[in-house]
Coordinates of C-alpha atoms and ligand atoms in Angstrom, one line a residue:
Chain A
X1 CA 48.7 19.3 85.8
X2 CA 45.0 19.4 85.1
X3 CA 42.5 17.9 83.6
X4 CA 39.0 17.3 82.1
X5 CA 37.0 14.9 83.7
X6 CA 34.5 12.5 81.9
X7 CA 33.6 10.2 85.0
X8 CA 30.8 8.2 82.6
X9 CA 27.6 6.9 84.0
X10 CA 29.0 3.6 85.9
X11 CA 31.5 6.0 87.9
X12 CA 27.9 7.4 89.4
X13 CA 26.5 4.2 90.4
X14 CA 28.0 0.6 90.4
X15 CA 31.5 1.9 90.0
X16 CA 31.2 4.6 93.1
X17 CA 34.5 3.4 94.4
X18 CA 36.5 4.0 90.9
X19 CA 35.4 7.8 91.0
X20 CA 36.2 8.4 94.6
X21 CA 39.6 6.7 94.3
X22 CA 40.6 8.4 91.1
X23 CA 39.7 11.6 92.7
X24 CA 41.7 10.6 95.8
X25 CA 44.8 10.0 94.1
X26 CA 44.4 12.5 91.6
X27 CA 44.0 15.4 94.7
X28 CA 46.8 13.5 96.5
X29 CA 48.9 13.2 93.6
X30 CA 48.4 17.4 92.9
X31 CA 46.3 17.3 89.6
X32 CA 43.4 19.6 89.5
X33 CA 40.3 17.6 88.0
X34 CA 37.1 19.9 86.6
X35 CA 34.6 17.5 85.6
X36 CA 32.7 17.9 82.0
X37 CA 29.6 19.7 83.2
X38 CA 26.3 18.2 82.3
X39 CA 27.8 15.5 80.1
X40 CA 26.2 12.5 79.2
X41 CA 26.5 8.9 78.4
X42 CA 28.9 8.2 75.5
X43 CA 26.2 5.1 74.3
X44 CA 28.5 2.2 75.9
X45 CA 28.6 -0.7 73.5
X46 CA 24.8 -0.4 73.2
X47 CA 24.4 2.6 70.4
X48 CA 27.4 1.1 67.6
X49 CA 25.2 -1.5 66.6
X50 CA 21.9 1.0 67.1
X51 CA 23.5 3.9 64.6
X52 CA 26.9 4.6 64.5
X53 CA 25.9 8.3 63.7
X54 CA 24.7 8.1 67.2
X55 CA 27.3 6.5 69.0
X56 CA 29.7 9.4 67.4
X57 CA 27.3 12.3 68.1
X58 CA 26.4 11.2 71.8
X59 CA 30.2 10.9 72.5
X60 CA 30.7 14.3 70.2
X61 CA 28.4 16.2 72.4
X62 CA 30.5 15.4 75.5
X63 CA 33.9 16.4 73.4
X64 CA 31.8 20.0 72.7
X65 CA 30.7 20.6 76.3
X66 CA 34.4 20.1 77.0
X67 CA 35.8 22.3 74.4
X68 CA 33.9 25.2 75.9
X69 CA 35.7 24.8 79.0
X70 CA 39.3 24.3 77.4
X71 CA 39.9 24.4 73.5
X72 CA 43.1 22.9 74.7
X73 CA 42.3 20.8 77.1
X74 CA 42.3 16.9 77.5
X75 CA 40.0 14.9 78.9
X76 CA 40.8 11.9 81.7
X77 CA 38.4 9.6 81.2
X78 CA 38.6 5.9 83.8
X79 CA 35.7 3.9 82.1
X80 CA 37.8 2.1 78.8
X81 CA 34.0 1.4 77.1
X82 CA 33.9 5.4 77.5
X83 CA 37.2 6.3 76.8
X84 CA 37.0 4.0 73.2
X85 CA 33.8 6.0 72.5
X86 CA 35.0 9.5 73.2
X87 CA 38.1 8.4 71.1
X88 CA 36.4 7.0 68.1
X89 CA 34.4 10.5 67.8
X90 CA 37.6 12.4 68.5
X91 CA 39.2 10.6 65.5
X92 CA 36.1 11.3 63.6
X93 CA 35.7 14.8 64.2
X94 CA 40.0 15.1 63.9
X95 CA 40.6 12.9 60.9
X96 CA 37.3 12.8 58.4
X97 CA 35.7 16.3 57.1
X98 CA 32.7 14.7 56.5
X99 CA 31.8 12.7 59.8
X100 CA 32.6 16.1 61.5
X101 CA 30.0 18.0 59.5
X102 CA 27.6 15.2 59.3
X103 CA 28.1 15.1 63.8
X104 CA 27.8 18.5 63.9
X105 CA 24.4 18.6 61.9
X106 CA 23.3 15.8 64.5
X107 CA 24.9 18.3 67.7
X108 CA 23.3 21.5 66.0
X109 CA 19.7 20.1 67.5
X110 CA 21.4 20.5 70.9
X111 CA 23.0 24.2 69.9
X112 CA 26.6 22.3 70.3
X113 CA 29.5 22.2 68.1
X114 CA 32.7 19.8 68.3
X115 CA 36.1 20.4 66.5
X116 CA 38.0 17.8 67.8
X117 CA 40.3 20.3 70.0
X118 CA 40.6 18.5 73.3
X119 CA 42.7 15.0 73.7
X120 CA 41.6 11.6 74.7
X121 CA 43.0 10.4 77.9
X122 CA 42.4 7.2 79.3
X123 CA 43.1 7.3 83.4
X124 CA 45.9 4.4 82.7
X125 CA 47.9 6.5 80.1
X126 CA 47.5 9.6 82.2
X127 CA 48.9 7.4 85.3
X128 CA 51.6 5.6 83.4
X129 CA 53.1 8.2 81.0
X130 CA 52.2 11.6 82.8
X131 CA 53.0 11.2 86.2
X132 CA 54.6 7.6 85.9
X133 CA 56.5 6.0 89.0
X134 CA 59.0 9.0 89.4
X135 CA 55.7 11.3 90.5
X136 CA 54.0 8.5 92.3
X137 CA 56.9 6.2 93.7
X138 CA 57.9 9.8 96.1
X139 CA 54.1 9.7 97.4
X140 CA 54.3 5.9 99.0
X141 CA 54.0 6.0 102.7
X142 CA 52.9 2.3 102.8
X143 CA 54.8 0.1 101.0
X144 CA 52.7 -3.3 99.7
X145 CA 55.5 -5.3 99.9
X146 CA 54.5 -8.6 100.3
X147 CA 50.9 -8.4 98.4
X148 CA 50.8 -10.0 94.7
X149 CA 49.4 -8.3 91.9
X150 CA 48.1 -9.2 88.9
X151 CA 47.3 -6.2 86.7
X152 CA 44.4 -6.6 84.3
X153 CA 44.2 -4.2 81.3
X154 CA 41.6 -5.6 79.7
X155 CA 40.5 -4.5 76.0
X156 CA 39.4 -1.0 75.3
X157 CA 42.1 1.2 76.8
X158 CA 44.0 -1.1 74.7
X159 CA 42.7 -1.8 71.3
X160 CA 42.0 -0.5 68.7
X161 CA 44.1 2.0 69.4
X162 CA 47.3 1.7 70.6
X163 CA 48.0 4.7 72.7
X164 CA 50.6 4.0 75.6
X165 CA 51.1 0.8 75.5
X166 CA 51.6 -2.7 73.7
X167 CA 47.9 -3.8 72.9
X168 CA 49.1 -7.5 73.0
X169 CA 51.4 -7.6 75.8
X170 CA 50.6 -4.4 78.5
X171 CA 53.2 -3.6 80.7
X172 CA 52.4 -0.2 81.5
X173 CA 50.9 -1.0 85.2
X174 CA 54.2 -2.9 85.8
X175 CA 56.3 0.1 87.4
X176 CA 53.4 1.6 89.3
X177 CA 52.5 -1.6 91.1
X178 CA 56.3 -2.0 91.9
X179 CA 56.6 1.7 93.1
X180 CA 53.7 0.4 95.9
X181 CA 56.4 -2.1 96.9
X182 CA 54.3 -4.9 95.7
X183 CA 54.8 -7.4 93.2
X184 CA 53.6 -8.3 89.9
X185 CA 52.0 -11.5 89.3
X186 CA 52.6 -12.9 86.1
X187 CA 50.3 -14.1 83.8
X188 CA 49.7 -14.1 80.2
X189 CA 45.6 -13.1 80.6
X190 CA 46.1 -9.5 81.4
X191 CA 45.1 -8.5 77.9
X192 CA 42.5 -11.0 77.2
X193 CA 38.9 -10.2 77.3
X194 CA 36.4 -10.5 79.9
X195 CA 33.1 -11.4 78.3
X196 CA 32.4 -7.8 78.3
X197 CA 28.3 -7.4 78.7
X198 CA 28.3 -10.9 77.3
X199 CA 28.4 -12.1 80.9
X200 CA 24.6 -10.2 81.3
X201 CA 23.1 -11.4 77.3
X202 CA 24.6 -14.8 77.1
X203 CA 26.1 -15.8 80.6
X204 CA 27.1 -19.4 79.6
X205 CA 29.4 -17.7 77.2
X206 CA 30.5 -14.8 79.1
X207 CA 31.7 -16.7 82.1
X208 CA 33.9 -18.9 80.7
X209 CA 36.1 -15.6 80.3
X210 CA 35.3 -14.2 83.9
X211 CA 36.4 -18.0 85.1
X212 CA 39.8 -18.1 82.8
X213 CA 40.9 -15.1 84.5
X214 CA 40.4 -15.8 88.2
X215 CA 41.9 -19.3 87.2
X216 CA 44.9 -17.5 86.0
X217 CA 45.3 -15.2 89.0
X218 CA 45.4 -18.1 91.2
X219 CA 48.4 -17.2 93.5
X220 CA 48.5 -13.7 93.7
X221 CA 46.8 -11.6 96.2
X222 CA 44.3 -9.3 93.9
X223 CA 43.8 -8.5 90.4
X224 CA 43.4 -4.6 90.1
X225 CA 41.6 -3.5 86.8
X226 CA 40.9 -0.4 84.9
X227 CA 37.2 -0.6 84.2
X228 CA 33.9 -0.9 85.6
X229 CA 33.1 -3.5 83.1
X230 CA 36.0 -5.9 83.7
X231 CA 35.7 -5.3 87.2
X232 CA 32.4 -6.4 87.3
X233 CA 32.6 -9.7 85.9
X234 CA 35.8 -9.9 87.6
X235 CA 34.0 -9.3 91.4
X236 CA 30.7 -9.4 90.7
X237 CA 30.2 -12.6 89.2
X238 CA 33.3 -14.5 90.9
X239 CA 30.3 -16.9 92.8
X240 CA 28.6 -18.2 89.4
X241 CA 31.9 -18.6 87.4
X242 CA 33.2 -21.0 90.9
X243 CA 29.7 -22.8 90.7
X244 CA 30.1 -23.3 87.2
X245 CA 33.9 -24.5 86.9
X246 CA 33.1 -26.3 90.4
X247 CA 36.0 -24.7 91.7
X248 CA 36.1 -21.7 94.3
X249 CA 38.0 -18.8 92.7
X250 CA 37.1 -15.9 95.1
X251 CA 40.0 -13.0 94.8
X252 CA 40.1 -9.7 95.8
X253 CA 39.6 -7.4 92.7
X254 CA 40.6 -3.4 93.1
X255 CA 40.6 -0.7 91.0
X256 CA 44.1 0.5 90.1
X257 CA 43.7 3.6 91.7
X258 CA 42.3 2.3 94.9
X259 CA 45.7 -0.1 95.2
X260 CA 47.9 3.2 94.3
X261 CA 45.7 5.1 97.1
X262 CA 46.5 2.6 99.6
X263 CA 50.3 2.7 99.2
X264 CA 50.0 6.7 98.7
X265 CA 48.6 6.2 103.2
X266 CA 45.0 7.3 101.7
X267 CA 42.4 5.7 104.2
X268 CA 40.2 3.1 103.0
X269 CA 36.9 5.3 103.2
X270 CA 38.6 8.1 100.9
X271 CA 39.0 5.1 98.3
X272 CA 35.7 3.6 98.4
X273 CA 37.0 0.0 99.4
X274 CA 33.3 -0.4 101.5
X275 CA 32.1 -0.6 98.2
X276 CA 33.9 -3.0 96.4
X277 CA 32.3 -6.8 96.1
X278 CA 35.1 -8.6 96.6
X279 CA 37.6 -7.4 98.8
X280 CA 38.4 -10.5 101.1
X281 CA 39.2 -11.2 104.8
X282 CA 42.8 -12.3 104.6
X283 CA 43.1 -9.0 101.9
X284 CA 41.5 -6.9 104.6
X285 CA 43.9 -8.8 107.4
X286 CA 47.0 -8.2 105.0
X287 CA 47.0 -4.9 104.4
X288 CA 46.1 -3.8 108.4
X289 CA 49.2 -5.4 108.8
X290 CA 51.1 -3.8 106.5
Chain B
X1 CA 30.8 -26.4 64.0
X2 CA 28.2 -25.8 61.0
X3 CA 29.1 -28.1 58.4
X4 CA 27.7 -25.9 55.6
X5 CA 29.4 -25.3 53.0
X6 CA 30.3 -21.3 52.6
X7 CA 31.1 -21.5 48.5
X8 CA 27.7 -22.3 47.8
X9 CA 26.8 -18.9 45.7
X10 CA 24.3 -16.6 46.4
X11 CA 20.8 -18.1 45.7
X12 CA 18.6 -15.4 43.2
X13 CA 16.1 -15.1 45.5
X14 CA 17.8 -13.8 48.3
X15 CA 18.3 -10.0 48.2
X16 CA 21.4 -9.1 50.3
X17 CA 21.8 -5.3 50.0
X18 CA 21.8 -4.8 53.7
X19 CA 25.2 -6.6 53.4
X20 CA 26.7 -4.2 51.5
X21 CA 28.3 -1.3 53.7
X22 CA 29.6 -5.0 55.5
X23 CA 30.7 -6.9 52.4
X24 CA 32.8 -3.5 51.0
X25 CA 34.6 -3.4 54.5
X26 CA 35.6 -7.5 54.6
X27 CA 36.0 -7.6 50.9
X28 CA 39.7 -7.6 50.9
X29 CA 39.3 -10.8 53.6
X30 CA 42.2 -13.1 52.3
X31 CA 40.5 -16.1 54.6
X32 CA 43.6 -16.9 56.5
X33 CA 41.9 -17.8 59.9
X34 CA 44.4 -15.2 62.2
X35 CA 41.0 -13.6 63.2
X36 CA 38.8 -17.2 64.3
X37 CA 42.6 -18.2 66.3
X38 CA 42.4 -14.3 67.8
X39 CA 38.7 -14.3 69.0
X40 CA 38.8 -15.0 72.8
X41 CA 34.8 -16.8 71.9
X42 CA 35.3 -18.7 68.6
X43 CA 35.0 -21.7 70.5
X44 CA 31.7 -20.9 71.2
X45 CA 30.5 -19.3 67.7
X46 CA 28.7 -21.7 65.5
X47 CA 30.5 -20.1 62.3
X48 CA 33.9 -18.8 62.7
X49 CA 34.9 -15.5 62.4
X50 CA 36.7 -16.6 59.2
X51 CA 33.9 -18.4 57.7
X52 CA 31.2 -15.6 58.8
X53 CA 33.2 -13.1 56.5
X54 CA 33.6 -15.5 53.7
X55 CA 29.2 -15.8 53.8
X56 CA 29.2 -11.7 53.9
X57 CA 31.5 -11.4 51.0
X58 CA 29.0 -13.7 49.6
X59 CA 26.3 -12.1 50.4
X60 CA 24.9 -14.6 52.5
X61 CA 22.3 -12.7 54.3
X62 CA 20.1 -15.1 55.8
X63 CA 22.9 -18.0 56.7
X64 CA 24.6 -15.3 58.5
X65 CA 21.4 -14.2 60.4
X66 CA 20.8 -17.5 61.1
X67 CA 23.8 -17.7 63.2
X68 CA 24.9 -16.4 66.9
X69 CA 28.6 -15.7 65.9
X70 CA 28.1 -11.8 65.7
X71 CA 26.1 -11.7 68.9
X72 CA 28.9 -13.4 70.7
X73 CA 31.5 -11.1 69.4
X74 CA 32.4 -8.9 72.6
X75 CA 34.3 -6.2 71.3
X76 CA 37.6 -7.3 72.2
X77 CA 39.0 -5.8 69.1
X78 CA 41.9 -8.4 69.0
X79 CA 40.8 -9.4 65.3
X80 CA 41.0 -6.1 64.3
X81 CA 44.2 -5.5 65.7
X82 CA 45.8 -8.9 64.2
X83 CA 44.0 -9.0 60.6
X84 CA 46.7 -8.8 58.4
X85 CA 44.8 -6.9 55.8
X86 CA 44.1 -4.1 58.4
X87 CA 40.0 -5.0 58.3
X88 CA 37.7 -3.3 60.3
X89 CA 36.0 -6.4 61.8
X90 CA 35.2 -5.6 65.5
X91 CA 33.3 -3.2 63.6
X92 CA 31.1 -4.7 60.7
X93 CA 30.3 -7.3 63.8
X94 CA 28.4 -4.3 65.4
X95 CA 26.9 -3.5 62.0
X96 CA 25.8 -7.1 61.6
X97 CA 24.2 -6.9 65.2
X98 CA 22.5 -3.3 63.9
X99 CA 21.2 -5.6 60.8
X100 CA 19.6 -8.2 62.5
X101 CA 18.0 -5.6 65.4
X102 CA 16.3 -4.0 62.8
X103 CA 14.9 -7.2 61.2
X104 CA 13.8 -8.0 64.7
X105 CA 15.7 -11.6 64.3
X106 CA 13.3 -13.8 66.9
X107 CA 16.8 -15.6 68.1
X108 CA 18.5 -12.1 68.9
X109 CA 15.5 -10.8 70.9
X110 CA 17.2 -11.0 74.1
X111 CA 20.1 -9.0 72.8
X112 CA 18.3 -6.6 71.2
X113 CA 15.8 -5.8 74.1
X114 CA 19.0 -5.4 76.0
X115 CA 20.2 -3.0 73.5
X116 CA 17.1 -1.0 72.8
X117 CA 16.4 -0.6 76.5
X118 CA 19.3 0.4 77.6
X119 CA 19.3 3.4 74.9
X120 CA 15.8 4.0 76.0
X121 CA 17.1 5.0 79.3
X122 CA 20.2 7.3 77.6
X123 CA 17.1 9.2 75.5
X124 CA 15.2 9.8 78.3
X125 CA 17.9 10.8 80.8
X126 CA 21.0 11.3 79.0
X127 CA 22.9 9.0 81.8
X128 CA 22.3 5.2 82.4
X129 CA 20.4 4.5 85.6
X130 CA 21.3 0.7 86.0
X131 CA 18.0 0.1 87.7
X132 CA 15.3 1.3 85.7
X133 CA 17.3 -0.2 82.5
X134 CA 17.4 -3.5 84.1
X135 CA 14.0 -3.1 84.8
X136 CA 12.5 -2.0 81.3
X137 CA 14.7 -5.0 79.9
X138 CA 13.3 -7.8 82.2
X139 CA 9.8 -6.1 81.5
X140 CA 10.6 -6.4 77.8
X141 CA 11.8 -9.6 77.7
X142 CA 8.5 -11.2 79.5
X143 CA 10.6 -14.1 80.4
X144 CA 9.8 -15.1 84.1
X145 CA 13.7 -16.3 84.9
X146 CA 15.3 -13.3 83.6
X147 CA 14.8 -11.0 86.5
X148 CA 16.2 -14.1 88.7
X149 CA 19.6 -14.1 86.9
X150 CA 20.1 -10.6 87.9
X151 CA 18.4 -10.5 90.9
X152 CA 21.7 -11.7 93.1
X153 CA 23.8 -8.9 91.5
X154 CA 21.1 -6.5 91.7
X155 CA 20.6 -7.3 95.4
X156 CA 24.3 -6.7 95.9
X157 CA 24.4 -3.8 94.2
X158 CA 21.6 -1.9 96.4
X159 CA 22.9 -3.3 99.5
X160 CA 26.4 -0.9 98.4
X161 CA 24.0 1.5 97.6
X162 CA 25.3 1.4 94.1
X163 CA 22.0 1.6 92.3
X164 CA 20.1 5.1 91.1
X165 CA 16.6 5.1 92.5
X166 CA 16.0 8.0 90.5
X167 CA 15.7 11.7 91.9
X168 CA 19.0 11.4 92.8
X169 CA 22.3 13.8 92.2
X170 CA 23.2 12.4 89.1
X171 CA 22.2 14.8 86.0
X172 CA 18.9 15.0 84.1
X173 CA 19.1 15.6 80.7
X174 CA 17.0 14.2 77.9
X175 CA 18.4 13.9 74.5
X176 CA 15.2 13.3 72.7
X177 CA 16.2 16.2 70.2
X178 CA 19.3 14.4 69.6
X179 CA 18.3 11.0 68.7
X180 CA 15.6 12.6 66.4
X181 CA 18.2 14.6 64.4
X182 CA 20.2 11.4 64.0
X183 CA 17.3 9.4 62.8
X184 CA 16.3 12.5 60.4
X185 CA 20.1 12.6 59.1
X186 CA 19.9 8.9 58.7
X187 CA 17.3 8.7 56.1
X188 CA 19.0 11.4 54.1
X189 CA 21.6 8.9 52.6
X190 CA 24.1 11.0 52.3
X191 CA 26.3 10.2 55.4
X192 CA 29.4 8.0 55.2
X193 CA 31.7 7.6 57.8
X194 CA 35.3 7.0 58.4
X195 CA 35.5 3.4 60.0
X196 CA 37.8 2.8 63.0
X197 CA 41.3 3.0 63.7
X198 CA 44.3 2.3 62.1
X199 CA 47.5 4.0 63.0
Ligands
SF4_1 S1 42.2 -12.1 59.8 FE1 41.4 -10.7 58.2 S2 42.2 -11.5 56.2 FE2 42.4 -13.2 57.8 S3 40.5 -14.4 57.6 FE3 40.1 -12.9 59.2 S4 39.2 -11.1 58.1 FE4 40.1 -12.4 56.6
SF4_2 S1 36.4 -8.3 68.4 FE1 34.7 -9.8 68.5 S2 35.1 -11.2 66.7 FE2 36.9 -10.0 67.0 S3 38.2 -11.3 68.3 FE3 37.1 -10.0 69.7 S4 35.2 -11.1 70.3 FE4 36.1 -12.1 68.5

């Protein structure tokens, strides 16, 4: 199995730990990554609202650069903000004759043209549906038994378009946290929304949704997400949402890949769980155990 | 919630043709409510979803600038999903933002700096570099507390080494030539575009 990689600017920065642990499992799990050279970011949620022209051509320009590499090819992409961007212009350039022309008049001042060749691949959906629990379950050598986990899907990988799983009621993390041997918390808020970069423009708003969340992992040992975004308000902001519901919510929060990692006998350095900003003691204590 | 009444027609005066692209996407909006009981922060809006697309369809312009609803929308996409006419509304909330950016709304500033900066950074380097986004925003914004809400997170970050101090590995390349041909396509009228997924 291989792949094109769109790591996304987070993955180079406050998300270190999602790239290396994707790459760890990917390499562990025998998929051959090549990563999109020289891309760029796909606009986030900040260049819709800017110019939709521009939010299409910025992600176009990444689906070009990986076209030249393999016509055929598809692109894993872990960031869900990137992967909704990347997708909207790959329906674009696919499905509408004139959004393609009019992106490739905007790509033509960059000497780059898109056809819409290469597939869309959000890390979940490559995890779930390609190599699934019968490729990963033979790769434990640590089982998680014991630990509780409560998978958080969040929005983009989801909605609007519904790839690999059910966008109101995910299940598709549910075997490959079971293949670790641990167990699935259950909840109802896996699919519900974060705050997104409301929790940075309009905090008193945004937290609310970080704090409905942690409430509603209560009892389980982690949440593991699938975005930098939801894992920031998730980890990064677990202090002010306790403050402001008066309550101390503090959980561990890992990305999926880091959890799989860990039951796959990768160690902790490879995965990048140094990095994370809420990993806590008794986590730590658990799994040193294990 | 905002007691005014949304039947009130259009007042002559008020020229509402920036709504338009909006209104033709909500216009078959059959005002059942499933998008204001779908959105994760109605709660928090001061018109609902629902009553927000009844004021486009009317044309509304300044009522619905007035409010905070479409700044508060984050992109959840559950409306969209739910609508039972299949309306593109995660959508023409983005294009509402884009309307009242470019009027330079006084009560979205903070939003739109946030926005504007953070594209800034994409034109200049073609990747995000958290910091020196963060940094043009706060500068932006001129308001003494703001750096002080991010300062904890910021400090954080660094302290992982998670933060771009420039010069680093990370890629360099500007997409000024980009942005310009976008802008230059833009005022050609020309362009329509396919709006977002339904399968
Ligand atoms: S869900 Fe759709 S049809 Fe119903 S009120 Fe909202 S926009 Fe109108
Ligand atoms: S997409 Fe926006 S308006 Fe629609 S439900 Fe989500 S937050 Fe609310």
């Amino acid at each position: 199995m291989s792949y094109l990689y769109y790591p996304g600017c987070s993955l180079t920065s406050s998300a270190r730990e999602y790239d290396l642990a994707t790459r760890a499992v990917m390499a562990a799990a025998g998929v051959n990554l090549t990563e999109i050279d020289d891309w760029t970011c796909c606009g986030a949620s900040a260049a819709a609202p800017i110019s939709h022209l521009l939010s299409l051509s910025l992600s176009a320009r990444n689906l070009a650069l990986a076209e030249q590499t393999a016509s055929d090819g598809q692109v894993l992409v872990p960031c869900s903000a990137c992967y909704l961007n990347l997708k909207k212009a790959h329906d674009a350039l696919r499905n509408d004759a004139e959004s393609r022309a009019t992106i490739n008049d905007a790509l033509e001042a960059v000497n780059l043209k898109a056809t819409g060749s290469v597939r869309v691949r959000h890390l979940l959906d490559v995890l779930a549906v390609d190599l699934g629990e019968r490729h990963l379950a033979p790769l434990v050598t640590r089982s998680l038994s014991g630990l509780t986990v409560a998978p958080y899907y969040g929005c983009q990988c989801l909605r609007p378009y519904p790839e690999f799983d059910d966008p109101e009621r995910p299940v598709s993390m549910e075997p490959l946290i079971e293949a670790t041997g641990a167990a699935v918390h259950p909840w109802e808020m896996g699919a519900r929304c974060c705050g997104a970069s409301l929790v940075s423009t309009q905090p008193e708003v945004g937290l609310e949704r970080v704090f409905a969340i942690l409430k509603a992992a209560k009892g389980a040992d982690l949440i593991v997400t699938v975005c930098p975004m939801c894992q920031m308000n998730l980890d990064a902001w677990q202090a002010r949402a306790s403050r402001m519901a008066g309550e101390k919510l503090s959980i561990t929060v890992l990305y999926l890949p880091q959890l799989l990692g860990l039951a796959m006998g990768l160690a902790s350095h490879e995965l990048g769980l140094d990095l994370n900003l809420a990993v806590l003691g008794d986590f730590r204590e658990k799994i040193t155990h294990l | 919630m905002n007691p005014q009444s949304v039947t009130t027609l259009p007042t002559a005066e008020e020229s509402s043709e920036s709504l338009d692209p909006i209104r033709a996407m909500v216009s078959a909006c059959i005002q059942c409510g499933t998008c204001t009981g779908s959105c994760p922060n109605a709660l928090e809006m001061d018109l609902t979803p629902r009553k927000m697309w009844r004021l486009v369809i009317l044309g509304r312009l300044s009522a619905v600038m007035e409010s905070k609803t479409f700044i508060l929308c984050s992109d959840c996409y559950t409306c969209t999903l739910r609508c039972p006419r299949g309306l593109p509304l995660t959508e023409a909330m983005e294009a509402l933002k884009g309307i009242a950016f470019a009027r330079k709304e006084a009560r979205h500033r903070g939003s739109r700096l946030f926005y504007e900066k953070f594209m800034e950074t994409v034109r200049r380097h073609g990747r995000i570099r958290e910091m020196e986004f963060m940094t043009r925003y706060f500068i932006a914004m001129k308001s003494p507390v703001a750096p002080f809400r991010f300062a904890p997170l910021g400090l954080k970050l660094m302290g992982k080494g998670k933060v771009e101090l420039g010069g680093g590995k990370s890629g360099d390349t500007p997409l000024g030539a980009l942005f310009e041909k976008v802008a230059d396509l833009e005022r050609t009228p020309a362009a329509t575009f396919r709006k977002e997924g339904h399968q």
